[in-house]
């Protein structure tokens, strides 16, 4: 099973000109994105191979840009927020980074390309995750500090994404990824 996460980042900067010393400010909440990268891939023995993360950057100066990181081919150490942001910065600079693809692709196009029936929209008011049958190779979509806007939600509804909740409390996006990774790891052990 490969799990994919899609993070819609409404302010994530679309140029490599952000400062590694000010990820929350100059990078358009690059700190949040960096934490999502760590939550998706970092494990004590290296990089999780069974995960993919697509980050849709919608901030200035040139949106949209989608950066996709595939754990099977990632060859960089990603433990700290700075290391995670460096990978993103290198990729946005046009430098080849193993396992990372940069495309001029919108959230709408990305979602439409995903196989129908595999999409789960993480939402506080969705169906409790424990009651949902998660299919093979699931794709989880989550918002940033602002959540997902109305247009994004419409795109998800049209694509048939199922709303799934981790409970009534609103968690940080990166924490949602950790929870999902853990849920899926347990499902695999039980199979
Ligand atoms: C920090 S939250 C967004 C909070 C934002 N203020 C809002 O109202 O949407 C970031 C994302 O994490 C996901 N999320 C947070 N808590 C969740 C929960 N309890 N169940 C499912 N998804 C959750 C959602 O995808 C959300 O867009």
PDB file of C-alpha atoms and ligand atoms in Angstrom:
ATOM      1  CA  UNK A   1       0.000   0.000   0.000  1.00  0.00           C
ATOM      2  CA  UNK A   2       1.293   3.434  -0.945  1.00  0.00           C
ATOM      3  CA  UNK A   3      -0.320   6.349   0.878  1.00  0.00           C
ATOM      4  CA  UNK A   4      -0.423   9.752  -0.774  1.00  0.00           C
ATOM      5  CA  UNK A   5      -0.972  13.064   0.980  1.00  0.00           C
ATOM      6  CA  UNK A   6      -1.965  16.234  -0.866  1.00  0.00           C
ATOM      7  CA  UNK A   7      -1.407  19.491   1.010  1.00  0.00           C
ATOM      8  CA  UNK A   8      -3.080  22.599  -0.397  1.00  0.00           C
ATOM      9  CA  UNK A   9      -0.892  25.496   0.691  1.00  0.00           C
ATOM     10  CA  UNK A  10      -2.700  28.756   0.023  1.00  0.00           C
ATOM     11  CA  UNK A  11       0.342  30.916   0.803  1.00  0.00           C
ATOM     12  CA  UNK A  12       3.315  28.607   0.112  1.00  0.00           C
ATOM     13  CA  UNK A  13       5.886  30.562  -1.861  1.00  0.00           C
ATOM     14  CA  UNK A  14       6.359  29.559  -5.504  1.00  0.00           C
ATOM     15  CA  UNK A  15       9.971  30.758  -5.763  1.00  0.00           C
ATOM     16  CA  UNK A  16      13.148  29.583  -4.015  1.00  0.00           C
ATOM     17  CA  UNK A  17      13.752  33.023  -2.501  1.00  0.00           C
ATOM     18  CA  UNK A  18      12.602  32.311   1.048  1.00  0.00           C
ATOM     19  CA  UNK A  19      14.955  32.424   3.997  1.00  0.00           C
ATOM     20  CA  UNK A  20      15.722  29.193   5.840  1.00  0.00           C
ATOM     21  CA  UNK A  21      15.914  31.352   8.978  1.00  0.00           C
ATOM     22  CA  UNK A  22      12.370  32.681   8.560  1.00  0.00           C
ATOM     23  CA  UNK A  23      10.291  29.825   7.178  1.00  0.00           C
ATOM     24  CA  UNK A  24       7.030  31.051   8.717  1.00  0.00           C
ATOM     25  CA  UNK A  25       7.429  34.591   7.375  1.00  0.00           C
ATOM     26  CA  UNK A  26       9.314  34.784   4.093  1.00  0.00           C
ATOM     27  CA  UNK A  27       8.212  31.338   2.911  1.00  0.00           C
ATOM     28  CA  UNK A  28       4.432  31.766   3.285  1.00  0.00           C
ATOM     29  CA  UNK A  29       4.190  29.244   6.143  1.00  0.00           C
ATOM     30  CA  UNK A  30       6.986  27.101   4.784  1.00  0.00           C
ATOM     31  CA  UNK A  31       7.379  25.953   8.421  1.00  0.00           C
ATOM     32  CA  UNK A  32       3.982  24.203   8.192  1.00  0.00           C
ATOM     33  CA  UNK A  33       4.973  22.631   4.865  1.00  0.00           C
ATOM     34  CA  UNK A  34       8.340  21.512   6.266  1.00  0.00           C
ATOM     35  CA  UNK A  35       6.598  19.849   9.220  1.00  0.00           C
ATOM     36  CA  UNK A  36       4.260  18.031   6.799  1.00  0.00           C
ATOM     37  CA  UNK A  37       7.283  16.753   4.863  1.00  0.00           C
ATOM     38  CA  UNK A  38       8.844  15.443   8.091  1.00  0.00           C
ATOM     39  CA  UNK A  39       5.525  13.909   9.214  1.00  0.00           C
ATOM     40  CA  UNK A  40       5.125  12.122   5.872  1.00  0.00           C
ATOM     41  CA  UNK A  41       8.619  10.697   5.460  1.00  0.00           C
ATOM     42  CA  UNK A  42      10.835  10.876   8.547  1.00  0.00           C
ATOM     43  CA  UNK A  43      11.336   7.664  10.501  1.00  0.00           C
ATOM     44  CA  UNK A  44      14.310   6.877  12.756  1.00  0.00           C
ATOM     45  CA  UNK A  45      15.935   4.599  10.180  1.00  0.00           C
ATOM     46  CA  UNK A  46      15.657   7.097   7.323  1.00  0.00           C
ATOM     47  CA  UNK A  47      12.897   7.785   4.815  1.00  0.00           C
ATOM     48  CA  UNK A  48       9.520   6.079   4.692  1.00  0.00           C
ATOM     49  CA  UNK A  49       9.291   4.426   1.272  1.00  0.00           C
ATOM     50  CA  UNK A  50       5.549   3.845   1.173  1.00  0.00           C
ATOM     51  CA  UNK A  51       4.522   7.506   1.100  1.00  0.00           C
ATOM     52  CA  UNK A  52       4.092  10.273  -1.449  1.00  0.00           C
ATOM     53  CA  UNK A  53       3.451  13.931  -0.659  1.00  0.00           C
ATOM     54  CA  UNK A  54       2.178  16.491  -3.175  1.00  0.00           C
ATOM     55  CA  UNK A  55       2.312  20.099  -2.033  1.00  0.00           C
ATOM     56  CA  UNK A  56       0.263  22.559  -4.068  1.00  0.00           C
ATOM     57  CA  UNK A  57       1.896  25.966  -3.614  1.00  0.00           C
ATOM     58  CA  UNK A  58      -0.502  28.816  -4.270  1.00  0.00           C
ATOM     59  CA  UNK A  59       1.475  31.750  -2.906  1.00  0.00           C
ATOM     60  CA  UNK A  60       3.400  34.451  -4.780  1.00  0.00           C
ATOM     61  CA  UNK A  61       5.119  35.124  -7.081  1.00  0.00           C
ATOM     62  CA  UNK A  62       4.045  32.566  -9.685  1.00  0.00           C
ATOM     63  CA  UNK A  63       1.275  30.154  -8.596  1.00  0.00           C
ATOM     64  CA  UNK A  64       0.326  27.412  -8.905  1.00  0.00           C
ATOM     65  CA  UNK A  65       3.245  25.027  -8.514  1.00  0.00           C
ATOM     66  CA  UNK A  66       2.899  21.419  -7.384  1.00  0.00           C
ATOM     67  CA  UNK A  67       5.900  19.725  -5.794  1.00  0.00           C
ATOM     68  CA  UNK A  68       5.619  15.952  -5.485  1.00  0.00           C
ATOM     69  CA  UNK A  69       7.991  13.979  -3.274  1.00  0.00           C
ATOM     70  CA  UNK A  70       8.116  10.179  -3.596  1.00  0.00           C
ATOM     71  CA  UNK A  71       9.632   8.286  -0.655  1.00  0.00           C
ATOM     72  CA  UNK A  72      10.774   5.438  -2.922  1.00  0.00           C
ATOM     73  CA  UNK A  73      13.300   7.704  -4.624  1.00  0.00           C
ATOM     74  CA  UNK A  74      14.062  10.375  -2.012  1.00  0.00           C
ATOM     75  CA  UNK A  75      17.747  10.308  -1.199  1.00  0.00           C
ATOM     76  CA  UNK A  76      18.058  13.240   1.202  1.00  0.00           C
ATOM     77  CA  UNK A  77      18.037  13.222   4.996  1.00  0.00           C
ATOM     78  CA  UNK A  78      14.894  15.015   6.183  1.00  0.00           C
ATOM     79  CA  UNK A  79      14.794  15.280   9.948  1.00  0.00           C
ATOM     80  CA  UNK A  80      14.707  19.017  10.622  1.00  0.00           C
ATOM     81  CA  UNK A  81      12.464  21.758   9.257  1.00  0.00           C
ATOM     82  CA  UNK A  82      15.517  23.392   7.674  1.00  0.00           C
ATOM     83  CA  UNK A  83      16.472  20.153   5.863  1.00  0.00           C
ATOM     84  CA  UNK A  84      12.898  19.769   4.601  1.00  0.00           C
ATOM     85  CA  UNK A  85      12.732  23.374   3.395  1.00  0.00           C
ATOM     86  CA  UNK A  86      16.142  22.989   1.721  1.00  0.00           C
ATOM     87  CA  UNK A  87      14.817  20.112  -0.383  1.00  0.00           C
ATOM     88  CA  UNK A  88      11.901  22.294  -1.468  1.00  0.00           C
ATOM     89  CA  UNK A  89      14.135  25.267  -2.158  1.00  0.00           C
ATOM     90  CA  UNK A  90      16.535  23.170  -4.265  1.00  0.00           C
ATOM     91  CA  UNK A  91      13.650  21.696  -6.252  1.00  0.00           C
ATOM     92  CA  UNK A  92      12.105  25.141  -6.852  1.00  0.00           C
ATOM     93  CA  UNK A  93      15.538  26.363  -7.996  1.00  0.00           C
ATOM     94  CA  UNK A  94      15.460  23.785 -10.789  1.00  0.00           C
ATOM     95  CA  UNK A  95      18.219  21.635  -9.283  1.00  0.00           C
ATOM     96  CA  UNK A  96      17.623  17.908  -9.769  1.00  0.00           C
ATOM     97  CA  UNK A  97      16.580  16.344  -6.467  1.00  0.00           C
ATOM     98  CA  UNK A  98      16.050  12.559  -6.434  1.00  0.00           C
ATOM     99  CA  UNK A  99      12.409  11.681  -5.805  1.00  0.00           C
ATOM    100  CA  UNK A 100      11.131  15.243  -6.231  1.00  0.00           C
ATOM    101  CA  UNK A 101       9.110  16.539  -9.194  1.00  0.00           C
ATOM    102  CA  UNK A 102       8.092  20.155  -9.750  1.00  0.00           C
ATOM    103  CA  UNK A 103       5.168  20.899 -12.065  1.00  0.00           C
ATOM    104  CA  UNK A 104       3.097  23.903 -12.995  1.00  0.00           C
ATOM    105  CA  UNK A 105      -0.118  22.253 -11.911  1.00  0.00           C
ATOM    106  CA  UNK A 106      -3.159  23.571 -10.043  1.00  0.00           C
ATOM    107  CA  UNK A 107      -4.988  21.880  -7.166  1.00  0.00           C
ATOM    108  CA  UNK A 108      -7.970  21.337  -9.469  1.00  0.00           C
ATOM    109  CA  UNK A 109      -5.915  19.596 -12.157  1.00  0.00           C
ATOM    110  CA  UNK A 110      -4.067  17.466  -9.631  1.00  0.00           C
ATOM    111  CA  UNK A 111      -7.291  16.306  -7.975  1.00  0.00           C
ATOM    112  CA  UNK A 112      -8.938  15.563 -11.338  1.00  0.00           C
ATOM    113  CA  UNK A 113      -5.992  13.337 -12.285  1.00  0.00           C
ATOM    114  CA  UNK A 114      -6.422  11.159  -9.198  1.00  0.00           C
ATOM    115  CA  UNK A 115      -8.212   7.818  -9.539  1.00  0.00           C
ATOM    116  CA  UNK A 116     -11.886   8.078  -8.524  1.00  0.00           C
ATOM    117  CA  UNK A 117     -12.703   6.253  -5.334  1.00  0.00           C
ATOM    118  CA  UNK A 118      -9.240   6.758  -3.803  1.00  0.00           C
ATOM    119  CA  UNK A 119      -9.692  10.290  -2.498  1.00  0.00           C
ATOM    120  CA  UNK A 120     -10.293  11.107   1.168  1.00  0.00           C
ATOM    121  CA  UNK A 121     -10.716  14.721   2.244  1.00  0.00           C
ATOM    122  CA  UNK A 122      -9.580  15.150   5.854  1.00  0.00           C
ATOM    123  CA  UNK A 123     -12.238  17.259   7.514  1.00  0.00           C
ATOM    124  CA  UNK A 124     -13.267  17.647  11.152  1.00  0.00           C
ATOM    125  CA  UNK A 125     -16.954  17.040  10.259  1.00  0.00           C
ATOM    126  CA  UNK A 126     -16.396  14.013   8.049  1.00  0.00           C
ATOM    127  CA  UNK A 127     -17.143  10.387   8.886  1.00  0.00           C
ATOM    128  CA  UNK A 128     -15.082   9.033  11.771  1.00  0.00           C
ATOM    129  CA  UNK A 129     -11.989   7.362  10.307  1.00  0.00           C
ATOM    130  CA  UNK A 130     -12.517   4.164  12.303  1.00  0.00           C
ATOM    131  CA  UNK A 131     -15.822   3.588  10.488  1.00  0.00           C
ATOM    132  CA  UNK A 132     -14.453   4.158   6.985  1.00  0.00           C
ATOM    133  CA  UNK A 133     -13.139   1.346   4.819  1.00  0.00           C
ATOM    134  CA  UNK A 134      -9.879   2.739   3.483  1.00  0.00           C
ATOM    135  CA  UNK A 135      -9.054   1.354   0.046  1.00  0.00           C
ATOM    136  CA  UNK A 136      -5.728   0.298  -1.434  1.00  0.00           C
ATOM    137  CA  UNK A 137      -3.329   3.195  -2.184  1.00  0.00           C
ATOM    138  CA  UNK A 138      -5.449   5.917  -0.551  1.00  0.00           C
ATOM    139  CA  UNK A 139      -4.985   9.622  -1.225  1.00  0.00           C
ATOM    140  CA  UNK A 140      -5.600  12.020   1.683  1.00  0.00           C
ATOM    141  CA  UNK A 141      -6.171  15.712   1.014  1.00  0.00           C
ATOM    142  CA  UNK A 142      -5.650  18.325   3.687  1.00  0.00           C
ATOM    143  CA  UNK A 143      -5.608  22.064   4.062  1.00  0.00           C
ATOM    144  CA  UNK A 144      -3.134  24.440   5.635  1.00  0.00           C
ATOM    145  CA  UNK A 145      -3.685  26.908   8.489  1.00  0.00           C
ATOM    146  CA  UNK A 146      -6.706  28.294   6.607  1.00  0.00           C
ATOM    147  CA  UNK A 147      -8.227  24.938   5.726  1.00  0.00           C
ATOM    148  CA  UNK A 148      -9.515  24.366   2.181  1.00  0.00           C
ATOM    149  CA  UNK A 149     -11.459  27.178   0.499  1.00  0.00           C
ATOM    150  CA  UNK A 150     -14.925  26.811  -1.052  1.00  0.00           C
ATOM    151  CA  UNK A 151     -13.615  26.344  -4.577  1.00  0.00           C
ATOM    152  CA  UNK A 152     -11.222  23.632  -3.400  1.00  0.00           C
ATOM    153  CA  UNK A 153     -14.042  21.865  -1.575  1.00  0.00           C
ATOM    154  CA  UNK A 154     -16.178  21.978  -4.717  1.00  0.00           C
ATOM    155  CA  UNK A 155     -13.354  20.375  -6.704  1.00  0.00           C
ATOM    156  CA  UNK A 156     -13.083  17.640  -4.065  1.00  0.00           C
ATOM    157  CA  UNK A 157     -16.844  17.038  -4.030  1.00  0.00           C
ATOM    158  CA  UNK A 158     -16.926  16.778  -7.821  1.00  0.00           C
ATOM    159  CA  UNK A 159     -14.059  14.285  -7.701  1.00  0.00           C
ATOM    160  CA  UNK A 160     -16.053  12.162  -5.247  1.00  0.00           C
ATOM    161  CA  UNK A 161     -13.662  12.654  -2.309  1.00  0.00           C
ATOM    162  CA  UNK A 162     -14.991  11.122   0.895  1.00  0.00           C
ATOM    163  CA  UNK A 163     -14.843  13.398   3.951  1.00  0.00           C
ATOM    164  CA  UNK A 164     -13.053  11.631   6.790  1.00  0.00           C
ATOM    165  CA  UNK A 165     -12.610  12.931  10.337  1.00  0.00           C
ATOM    166  CA  UNK A 166      -9.936  12.259  12.935  1.00  0.00           C
ATOM    167  CA  UNK A 167     -12.248  13.658  15.621  1.00  0.00           C
ATOM    168  CA  UNK A 168     -13.919  16.956  16.525  1.00  0.00           C
ATOM    169  CA  UNK A 169     -10.698  18.723  17.539  1.00  0.00           C
ATOM    170  CA  UNK A 170      -8.874  20.599  14.780  1.00  0.00           C
ATOM    171  CA  UNK A 171      -5.297  19.311  14.594  1.00  0.00           C
ATOM    172  CA  UNK A 172      -2.226  20.713  12.884  1.00  0.00           C
ATOM    173  CA  UNK A 173      -1.927  19.454   9.310  1.00  0.00           C
ATOM    174  CA  UNK A 174       1.369  17.693  10.120  1.00  0.00           C
ATOM    175  CA  UNK A 175      -0.210  15.949  13.119  1.00  0.00           C
ATOM    176  CA  UNK A 176      -3.028  14.689  10.876  1.00  0.00           C
ATOM    177  CA  UNK A 177      -0.401  13.089   8.636  1.00  0.00           C
ATOM    178  CA  UNK A 178       1.239  11.373  11.621  1.00  0.00           C
ATOM    179  CA  UNK A 179      -2.151  10.056  12.778  1.00  0.00           C
ATOM    180  CA  UNK A 180      -2.984   8.707   9.301  1.00  0.00           C
ATOM    181  CA  UNK A 181       0.444   7.109   8.908  1.00  0.00           C
ATOM    182  CA  UNK A 182      -0.058   5.370  12.246  1.00  0.00           C
ATOM    183  CA  UNK A 183      -3.631   4.246  11.391  1.00  0.00           C
ATOM    184  CA  UNK A 184      -2.483   2.760   8.090  1.00  0.00           C
ATOM    185  CA  UNK A 185       0.578   1.099   9.632  1.00  0.00           C
ATOM    186  CA  UNK A 186      -1.723  -0.658  12.105  1.00  0.00           C
ATOM    187  CA  UNK A 187      -4.112  -1.716   9.329  1.00  0.00           C
ATOM    188  CA  UNK A 188      -1.210  -3.298   7.456  1.00  0.00           C
ATOM    189  CA  UNK A 189      -0.026  -5.190  10.557  1.00  0.00           C
ATOM    190  CA  UNK A 190      -3.580  -6.475  11.158  1.00  0.00           C
ATOM    191  CA  UNK A 191      -4.048  -7.692   7.547  1.00  0.00           C
TER     192      UNK A 191
HETATM  193  C1  LIG B   1      -4.949  23.424  11.003  1.00  0.00           C
HETATM  194  S1  LIG B   1      -6.203  22.580  10.159  1.00  0.00           S
HETATM  195  C2  LIG B   1      -7.139  23.897   9.451  1.00  0.00           C
HETATM  196  C3  LIG B   1      -7.837  24.708  10.424  1.00  0.00           C
HETATM  197  C4  LIG B   1      -8.618  25.828   9.777  1.00  0.00           C
HETATM  198  N1  LIG B   1      -8.751  26.851  10.739  1.00  0.00           N
HETATM  199  C5  LIG B   1      -9.982  25.372   9.294  1.00  0.00           C
HETATM  200  O1  LIG B   1     -10.969  25.835   9.836  1.00  0.00           O
HETATM  201  O2  LIG B   1     -10.071  24.554   8.367  1.00  0.00           O
HETATM  202  C6  LIG B   1      -5.389  21.967   8.741  1.00  0.00           C
HETATM  203  C7  LIG B   1      -6.052  20.807   8.050  1.00  0.00           C
HETATM  204  O3  LIG B   1      -5.912  19.634   8.835  1.00  0.00           O
HETATM  205  C8  LIG B   1      -6.995  18.771   8.611  1.00  0.00           C
HETATM  206  N2  LIG B   1      -7.610  18.485   9.920  1.00  0.00           N
HETATM  207  C9  LIG B   1      -7.377  19.132  11.088  1.00  0.00           C
HETATM  208  N3  LIG B   1      -8.041  18.565  12.091  1.00  0.00           N
HETATM  209  C10 LIG B   1      -8.730  17.518  11.554  1.00  0.00           C
HETATM  210  C11 LIG B   1      -9.613  16.526  12.093  1.00  0.00           C
HETATM  211  N4  LIG B   1      -9.941  16.509  13.373  1.00  0.00           N
HETATM  212  N5  LIG B   1     -10.107  15.597  11.248  1.00  0.00           N
HETATM  213  C12 LIG B   1      -9.781  15.598   9.930  1.00  0.00           C
HETATM  214  N6  LIG B   1      -8.949  16.502   9.376  1.00  0.00           N
HETATM  215  C13 LIG B   1      -8.437  17.463  10.159  1.00  0.00           C
HETATM  216  C14 LIG B   1      -7.949  19.459   7.639  1.00  0.00           C
HETATM  217  O4  LIG B   1      -7.687  18.975   6.336  1.00  0.00           O
HETATM  218  C15 LIG B   1      -7.531  20.912   7.773  1.00  0.00           C
HETATM  219  O5  LIG B   1      -7.805  21.639   6.607  1.00  0.00           O
END
